[in-house]
Short mmCIF file of C-alpha atoms and ligand atoms in Angstrom, two decimals:
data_model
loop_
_atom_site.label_atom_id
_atom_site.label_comp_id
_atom_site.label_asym_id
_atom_site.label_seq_id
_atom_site.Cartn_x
_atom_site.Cartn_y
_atom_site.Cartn_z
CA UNK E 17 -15.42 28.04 61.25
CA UNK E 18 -13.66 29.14 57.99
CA UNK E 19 -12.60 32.55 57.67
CA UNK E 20 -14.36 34.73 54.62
CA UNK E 21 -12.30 34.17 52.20
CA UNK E 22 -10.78 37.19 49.95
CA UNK E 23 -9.84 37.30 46.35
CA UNK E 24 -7.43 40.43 45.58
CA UNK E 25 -6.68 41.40 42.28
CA UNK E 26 -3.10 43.16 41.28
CA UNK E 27 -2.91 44.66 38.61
CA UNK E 28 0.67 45.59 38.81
CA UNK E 29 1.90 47.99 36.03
CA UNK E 30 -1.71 48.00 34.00
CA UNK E 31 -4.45 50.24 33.85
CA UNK E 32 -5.44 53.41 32.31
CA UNK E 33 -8.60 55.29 32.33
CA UNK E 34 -9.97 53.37 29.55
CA UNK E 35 -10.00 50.35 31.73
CA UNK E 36 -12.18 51.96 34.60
CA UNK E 37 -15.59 50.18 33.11
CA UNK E 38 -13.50 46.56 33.69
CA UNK E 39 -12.73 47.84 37.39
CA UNK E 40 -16.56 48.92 37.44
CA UNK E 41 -17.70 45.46 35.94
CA UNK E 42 -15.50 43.87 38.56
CA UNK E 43 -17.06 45.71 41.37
CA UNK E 44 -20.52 45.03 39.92
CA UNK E 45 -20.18 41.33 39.54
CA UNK E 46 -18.27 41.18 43.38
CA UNK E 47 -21.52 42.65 44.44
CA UNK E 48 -23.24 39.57 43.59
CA UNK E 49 -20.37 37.12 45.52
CA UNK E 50 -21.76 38.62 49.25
CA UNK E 51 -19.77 35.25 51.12
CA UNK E 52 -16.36 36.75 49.57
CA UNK E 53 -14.20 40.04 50.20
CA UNK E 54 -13.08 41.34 46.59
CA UNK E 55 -10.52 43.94 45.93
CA UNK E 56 -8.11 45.29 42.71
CA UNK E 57 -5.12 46.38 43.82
CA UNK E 58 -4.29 48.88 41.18
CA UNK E 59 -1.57 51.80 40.04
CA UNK E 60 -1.08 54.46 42.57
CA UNK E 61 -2.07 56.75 39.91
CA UNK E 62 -5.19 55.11 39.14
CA UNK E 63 -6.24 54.66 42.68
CA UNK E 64 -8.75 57.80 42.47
CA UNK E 65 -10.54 57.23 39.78
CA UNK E 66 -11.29 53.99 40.62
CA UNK E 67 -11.94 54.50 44.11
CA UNK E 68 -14.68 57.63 42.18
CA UNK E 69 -15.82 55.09 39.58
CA UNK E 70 -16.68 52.13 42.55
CA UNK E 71 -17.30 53.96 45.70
CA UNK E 72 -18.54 50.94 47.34
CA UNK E 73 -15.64 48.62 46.08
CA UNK E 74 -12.03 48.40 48.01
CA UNK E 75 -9.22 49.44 46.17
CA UNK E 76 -5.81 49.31 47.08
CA UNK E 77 -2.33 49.87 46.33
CA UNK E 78 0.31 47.82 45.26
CA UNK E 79 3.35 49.35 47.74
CA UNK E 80 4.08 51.87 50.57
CA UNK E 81 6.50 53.61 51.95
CA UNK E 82 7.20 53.33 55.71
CA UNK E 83 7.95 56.76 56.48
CA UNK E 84 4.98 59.61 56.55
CA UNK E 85 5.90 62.22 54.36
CA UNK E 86 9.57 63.62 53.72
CA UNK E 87 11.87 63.50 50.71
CA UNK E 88 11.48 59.95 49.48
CA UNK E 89 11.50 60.83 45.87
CA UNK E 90 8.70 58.75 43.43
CA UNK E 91 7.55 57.36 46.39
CA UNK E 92 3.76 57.27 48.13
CA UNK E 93 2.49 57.75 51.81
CA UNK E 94 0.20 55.35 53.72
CA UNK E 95 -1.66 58.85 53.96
CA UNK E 96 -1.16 59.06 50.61
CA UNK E 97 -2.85 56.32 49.50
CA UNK E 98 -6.16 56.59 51.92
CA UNK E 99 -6.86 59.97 50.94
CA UNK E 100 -6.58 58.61 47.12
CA UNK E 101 -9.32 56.38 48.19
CA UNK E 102 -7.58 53.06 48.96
CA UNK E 103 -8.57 50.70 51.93
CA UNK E 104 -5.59 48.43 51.80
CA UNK E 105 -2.22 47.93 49.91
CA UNK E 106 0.00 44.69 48.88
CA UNK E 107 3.12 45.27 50.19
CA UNK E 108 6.61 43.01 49.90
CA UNK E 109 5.49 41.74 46.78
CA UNK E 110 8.70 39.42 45.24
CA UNK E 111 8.44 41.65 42.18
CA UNK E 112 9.51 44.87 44.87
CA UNK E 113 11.90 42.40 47.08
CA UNK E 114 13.55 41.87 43.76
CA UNK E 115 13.62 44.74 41.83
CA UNK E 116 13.47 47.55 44.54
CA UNK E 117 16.00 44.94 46.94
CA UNK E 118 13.22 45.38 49.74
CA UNK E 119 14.30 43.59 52.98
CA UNK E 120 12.06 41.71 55.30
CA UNK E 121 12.94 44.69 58.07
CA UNK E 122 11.67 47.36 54.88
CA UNK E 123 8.34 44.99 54.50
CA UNK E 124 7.50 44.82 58.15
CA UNK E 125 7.89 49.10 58.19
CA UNK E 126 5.69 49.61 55.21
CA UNK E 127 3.12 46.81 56.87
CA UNK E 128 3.05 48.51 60.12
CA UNK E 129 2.90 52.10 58.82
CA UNK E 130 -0.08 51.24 56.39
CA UNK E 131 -2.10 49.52 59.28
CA UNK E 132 -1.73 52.63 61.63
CA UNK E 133 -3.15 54.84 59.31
CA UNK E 134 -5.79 52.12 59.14
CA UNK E 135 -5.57 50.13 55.88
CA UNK E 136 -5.94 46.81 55.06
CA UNK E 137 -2.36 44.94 53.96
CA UNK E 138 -1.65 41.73 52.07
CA UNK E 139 1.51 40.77 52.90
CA UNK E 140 3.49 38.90 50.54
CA UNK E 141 6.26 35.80 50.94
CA UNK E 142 7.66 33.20 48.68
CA UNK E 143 10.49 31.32 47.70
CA UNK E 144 12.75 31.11 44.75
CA UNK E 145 12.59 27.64 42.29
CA UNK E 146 15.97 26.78 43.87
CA UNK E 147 14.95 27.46 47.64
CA UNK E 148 12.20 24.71 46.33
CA UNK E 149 14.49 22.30 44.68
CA UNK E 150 17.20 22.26 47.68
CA UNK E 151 13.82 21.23 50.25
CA UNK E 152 14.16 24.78 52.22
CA UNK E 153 10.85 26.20 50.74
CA UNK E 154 8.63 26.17 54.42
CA UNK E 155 11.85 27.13 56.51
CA UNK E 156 12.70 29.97 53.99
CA UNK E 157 9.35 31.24 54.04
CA UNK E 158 8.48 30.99 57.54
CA UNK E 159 11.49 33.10 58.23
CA UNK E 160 10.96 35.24 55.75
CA UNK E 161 7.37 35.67 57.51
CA UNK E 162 8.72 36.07 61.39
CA UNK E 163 10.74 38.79 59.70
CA UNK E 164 8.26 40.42 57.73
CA UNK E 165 5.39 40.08 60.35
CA UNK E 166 4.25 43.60 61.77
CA UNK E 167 4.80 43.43 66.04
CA UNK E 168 2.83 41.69 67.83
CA UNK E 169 1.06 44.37 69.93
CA UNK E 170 -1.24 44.81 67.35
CA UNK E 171 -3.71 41.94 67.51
CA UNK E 172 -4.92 44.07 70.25
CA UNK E 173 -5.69 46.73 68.20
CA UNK E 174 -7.21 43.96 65.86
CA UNK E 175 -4.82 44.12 63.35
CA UNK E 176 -4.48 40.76 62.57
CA UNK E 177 -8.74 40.81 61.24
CA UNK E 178 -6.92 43.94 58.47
CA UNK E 179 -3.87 41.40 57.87
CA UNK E 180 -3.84 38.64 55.30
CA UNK E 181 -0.47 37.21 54.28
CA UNK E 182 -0.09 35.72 50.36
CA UNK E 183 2.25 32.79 49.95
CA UNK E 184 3.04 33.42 46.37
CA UNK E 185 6.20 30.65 45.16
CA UNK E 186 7.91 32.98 43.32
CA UNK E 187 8.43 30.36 40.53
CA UNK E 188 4.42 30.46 40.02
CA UNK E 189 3.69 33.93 39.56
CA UNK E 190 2.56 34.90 35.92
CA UNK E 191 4.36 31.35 34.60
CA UNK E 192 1.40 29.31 34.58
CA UNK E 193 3.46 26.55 36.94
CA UNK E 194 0.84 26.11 39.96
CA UNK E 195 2.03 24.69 43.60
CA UNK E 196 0.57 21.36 44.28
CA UNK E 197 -2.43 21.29 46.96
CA UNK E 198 -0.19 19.31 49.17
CA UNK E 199 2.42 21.64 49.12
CA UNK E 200 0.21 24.58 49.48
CA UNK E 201 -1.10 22.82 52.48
CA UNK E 202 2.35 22.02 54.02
CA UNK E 203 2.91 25.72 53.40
CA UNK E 204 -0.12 27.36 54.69
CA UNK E 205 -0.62 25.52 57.80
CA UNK E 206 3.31 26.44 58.82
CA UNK E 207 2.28 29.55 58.14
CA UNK E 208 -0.38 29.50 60.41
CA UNK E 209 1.90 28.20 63.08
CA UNK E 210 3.96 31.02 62.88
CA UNK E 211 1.03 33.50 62.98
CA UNK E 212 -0.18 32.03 65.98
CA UNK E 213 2.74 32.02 67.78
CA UNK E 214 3.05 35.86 66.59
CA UNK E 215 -0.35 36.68 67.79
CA UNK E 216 -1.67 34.25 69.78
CA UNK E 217 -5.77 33.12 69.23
CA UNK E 218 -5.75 36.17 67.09
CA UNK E 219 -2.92 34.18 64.42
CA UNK E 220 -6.34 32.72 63.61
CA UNK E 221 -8.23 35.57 62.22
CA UNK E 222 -5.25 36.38 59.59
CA UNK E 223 -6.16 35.69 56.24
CA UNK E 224 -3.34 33.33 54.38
CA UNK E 225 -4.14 33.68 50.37
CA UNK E 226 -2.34 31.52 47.57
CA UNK E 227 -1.15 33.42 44.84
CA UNK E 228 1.02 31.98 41.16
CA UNK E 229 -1.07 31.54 38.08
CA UNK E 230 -4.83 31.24 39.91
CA UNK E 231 -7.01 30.94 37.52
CA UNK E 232 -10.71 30.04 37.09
CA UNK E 233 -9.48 26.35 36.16
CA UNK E 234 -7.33 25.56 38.94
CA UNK E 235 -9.12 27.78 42.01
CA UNK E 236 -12.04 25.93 43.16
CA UNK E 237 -9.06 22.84 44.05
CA UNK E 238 -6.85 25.92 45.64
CA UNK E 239 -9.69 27.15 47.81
CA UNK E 240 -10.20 23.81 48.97
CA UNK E 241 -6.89 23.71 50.47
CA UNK E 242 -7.40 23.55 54.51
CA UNK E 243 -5.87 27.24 55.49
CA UNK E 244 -6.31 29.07 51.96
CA UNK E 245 -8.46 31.88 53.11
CA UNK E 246 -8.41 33.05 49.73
CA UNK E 247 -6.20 34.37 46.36
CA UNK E 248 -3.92 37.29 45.48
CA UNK E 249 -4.67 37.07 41.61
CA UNK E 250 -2.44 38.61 39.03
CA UNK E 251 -2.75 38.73 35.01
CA UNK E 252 -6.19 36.56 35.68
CA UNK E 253 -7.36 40.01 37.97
CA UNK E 254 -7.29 42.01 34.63
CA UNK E 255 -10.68 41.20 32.65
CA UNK E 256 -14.15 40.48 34.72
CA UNK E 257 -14.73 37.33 32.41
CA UNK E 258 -11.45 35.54 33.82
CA UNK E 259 -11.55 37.22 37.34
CA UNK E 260 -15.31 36.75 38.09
CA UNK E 261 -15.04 32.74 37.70
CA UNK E 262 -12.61 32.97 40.42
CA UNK E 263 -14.36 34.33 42.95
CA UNK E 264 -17.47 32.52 42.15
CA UNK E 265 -15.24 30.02 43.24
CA UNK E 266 -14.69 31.08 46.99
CA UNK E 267 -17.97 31.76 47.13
CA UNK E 268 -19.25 28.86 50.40
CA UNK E 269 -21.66 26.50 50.17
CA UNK E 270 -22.18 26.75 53.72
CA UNK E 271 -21.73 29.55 56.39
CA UNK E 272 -18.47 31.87 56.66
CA UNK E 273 -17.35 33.69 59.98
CA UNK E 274 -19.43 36.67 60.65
CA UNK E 275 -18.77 39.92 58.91
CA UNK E 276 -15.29 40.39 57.30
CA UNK E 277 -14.31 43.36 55.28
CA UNK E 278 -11.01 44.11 53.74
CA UNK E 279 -12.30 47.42 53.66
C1 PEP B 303 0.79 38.29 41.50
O1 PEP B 303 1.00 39.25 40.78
O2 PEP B 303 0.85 38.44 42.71
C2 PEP B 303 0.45 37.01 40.86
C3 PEP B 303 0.19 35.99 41.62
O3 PEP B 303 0.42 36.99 39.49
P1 PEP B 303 -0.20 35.83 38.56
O4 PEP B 303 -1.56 35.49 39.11
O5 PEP B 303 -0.25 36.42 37.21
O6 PEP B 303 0.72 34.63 38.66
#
């Protein structure tokens, strides 16, 4: 049976208090979607007031650091973040492995520290335009995934139901350029290969999203891809009227694994 599928929002560097009634129309309208998780992943220093504003709504972060408290200047706790009122984070985003030089060691760290204090992560991997052009896209990734992945004694602890990985093709993300189905396919079943041999039956349960310019035109033919358990949504996250058409679009016809919450 499909998994319930879950549509994350990040806002990355936007969001001020003015924009709390969008976060509270995007909660409201999420409310009405009850066959899909929702959740805006928003500016550490927002995370409060939102998490106030939609009590009933997840919110997350958009990074972590891997170490509990100690002199890590600018930076914010997995602690940190659930007393703010989150119930997950992103972490390894490509715009972090880039900018901040985060290694696939430093991604698996911040993953495992965030899910031992009990959030939710979305763990992100993708490869470069060239990696794509040379034919090394699924081996890149996949490696880049084994790397990334928190251990494996987890998925007794049921980790892997509070883990979703994004594939986001860093060449797609806030360009407008969209991976094929068939490649997103190729991708997300390797993927799923890797997460099974990581975890075992329990590879199963983790969520694998698509993320790179989803939009309400182009996600109903993502979601139908087999292994896209749902989106992690960027500049389309930021207004209800483009966001809301994309979850309407995971929403199932037909019946969805029992109860899933990100939260
Ligand atoms: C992202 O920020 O993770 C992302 C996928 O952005 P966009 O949807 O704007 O491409």
């Amino acid at each position: 049976m499909a998994l319930k599928k879950l549509v994350a929002g990040n806002w990355k560097m936007h969001g001020l208090s003015s924009d709390l009634a969008e976060i509270k129309a995007i909660a409201d309208a999420a409310s009405t979607f009850p066959g899909v998780d929702v959740a805006l992943c928003v500016p550490a220093i927002l995370i409060e007031r939102a998490a106030r504003a939609v009590p009933n709504f997840p919110i997350g972060g958009q990074d972590v650091h891997h170490a509990e408290k100690g002199a890590h200047t600018g930076c914010v706790s997995a602690q940190m973040l659930l007393d703010a009122g989150a119930s997950l984070t992103i972490v390894g985003h490509s715009e972090r492995r880039d900018a901040q030089r985060e290694s696939d060691s430093e991604v698996k760290a911040k993953a495992e520290a965030a899910l031992s204090c009990g959030l939710s992560v979305i763990l992100c991997v993708g490869e470069s335009l060239e990696t794509r052009k040379a034919g090394q896209a699924v081996q890149t990734v996949a490696a880049q995934v084994d790397a990334s992945l928190p251990d494996g004694e987890g998925a007794a602890a049921g980790v892997p139901a509070r883990l979703a990985i994004a594939y986001e093709p860093i060449w797609a993300i806030g360009t407008g350029e969209v991976a094929s189905p068939d490649d997103i396919g190729e991708m997300h079943a390797a993927l799923r290969a890797r997460l099974v041999a990581a975890y075992g039956d329990a590879g199963d349960q983790v969520r694998i999203l698509y993320g790179g310019s989803v939009k309400a035109g182009n996600a109903a033919e993502i979601f139908a891809v087999p292994d896209v358990d749902g989106a992690l949504v960027g500049g389309a996250s930021l207004k209800a009227d483009d966001f809301v058409p994309i979850i309407a679009a995971a929403q199932p016809a037909g019946a969805v694994e029992a109860e899933r919450s990100i939260a």
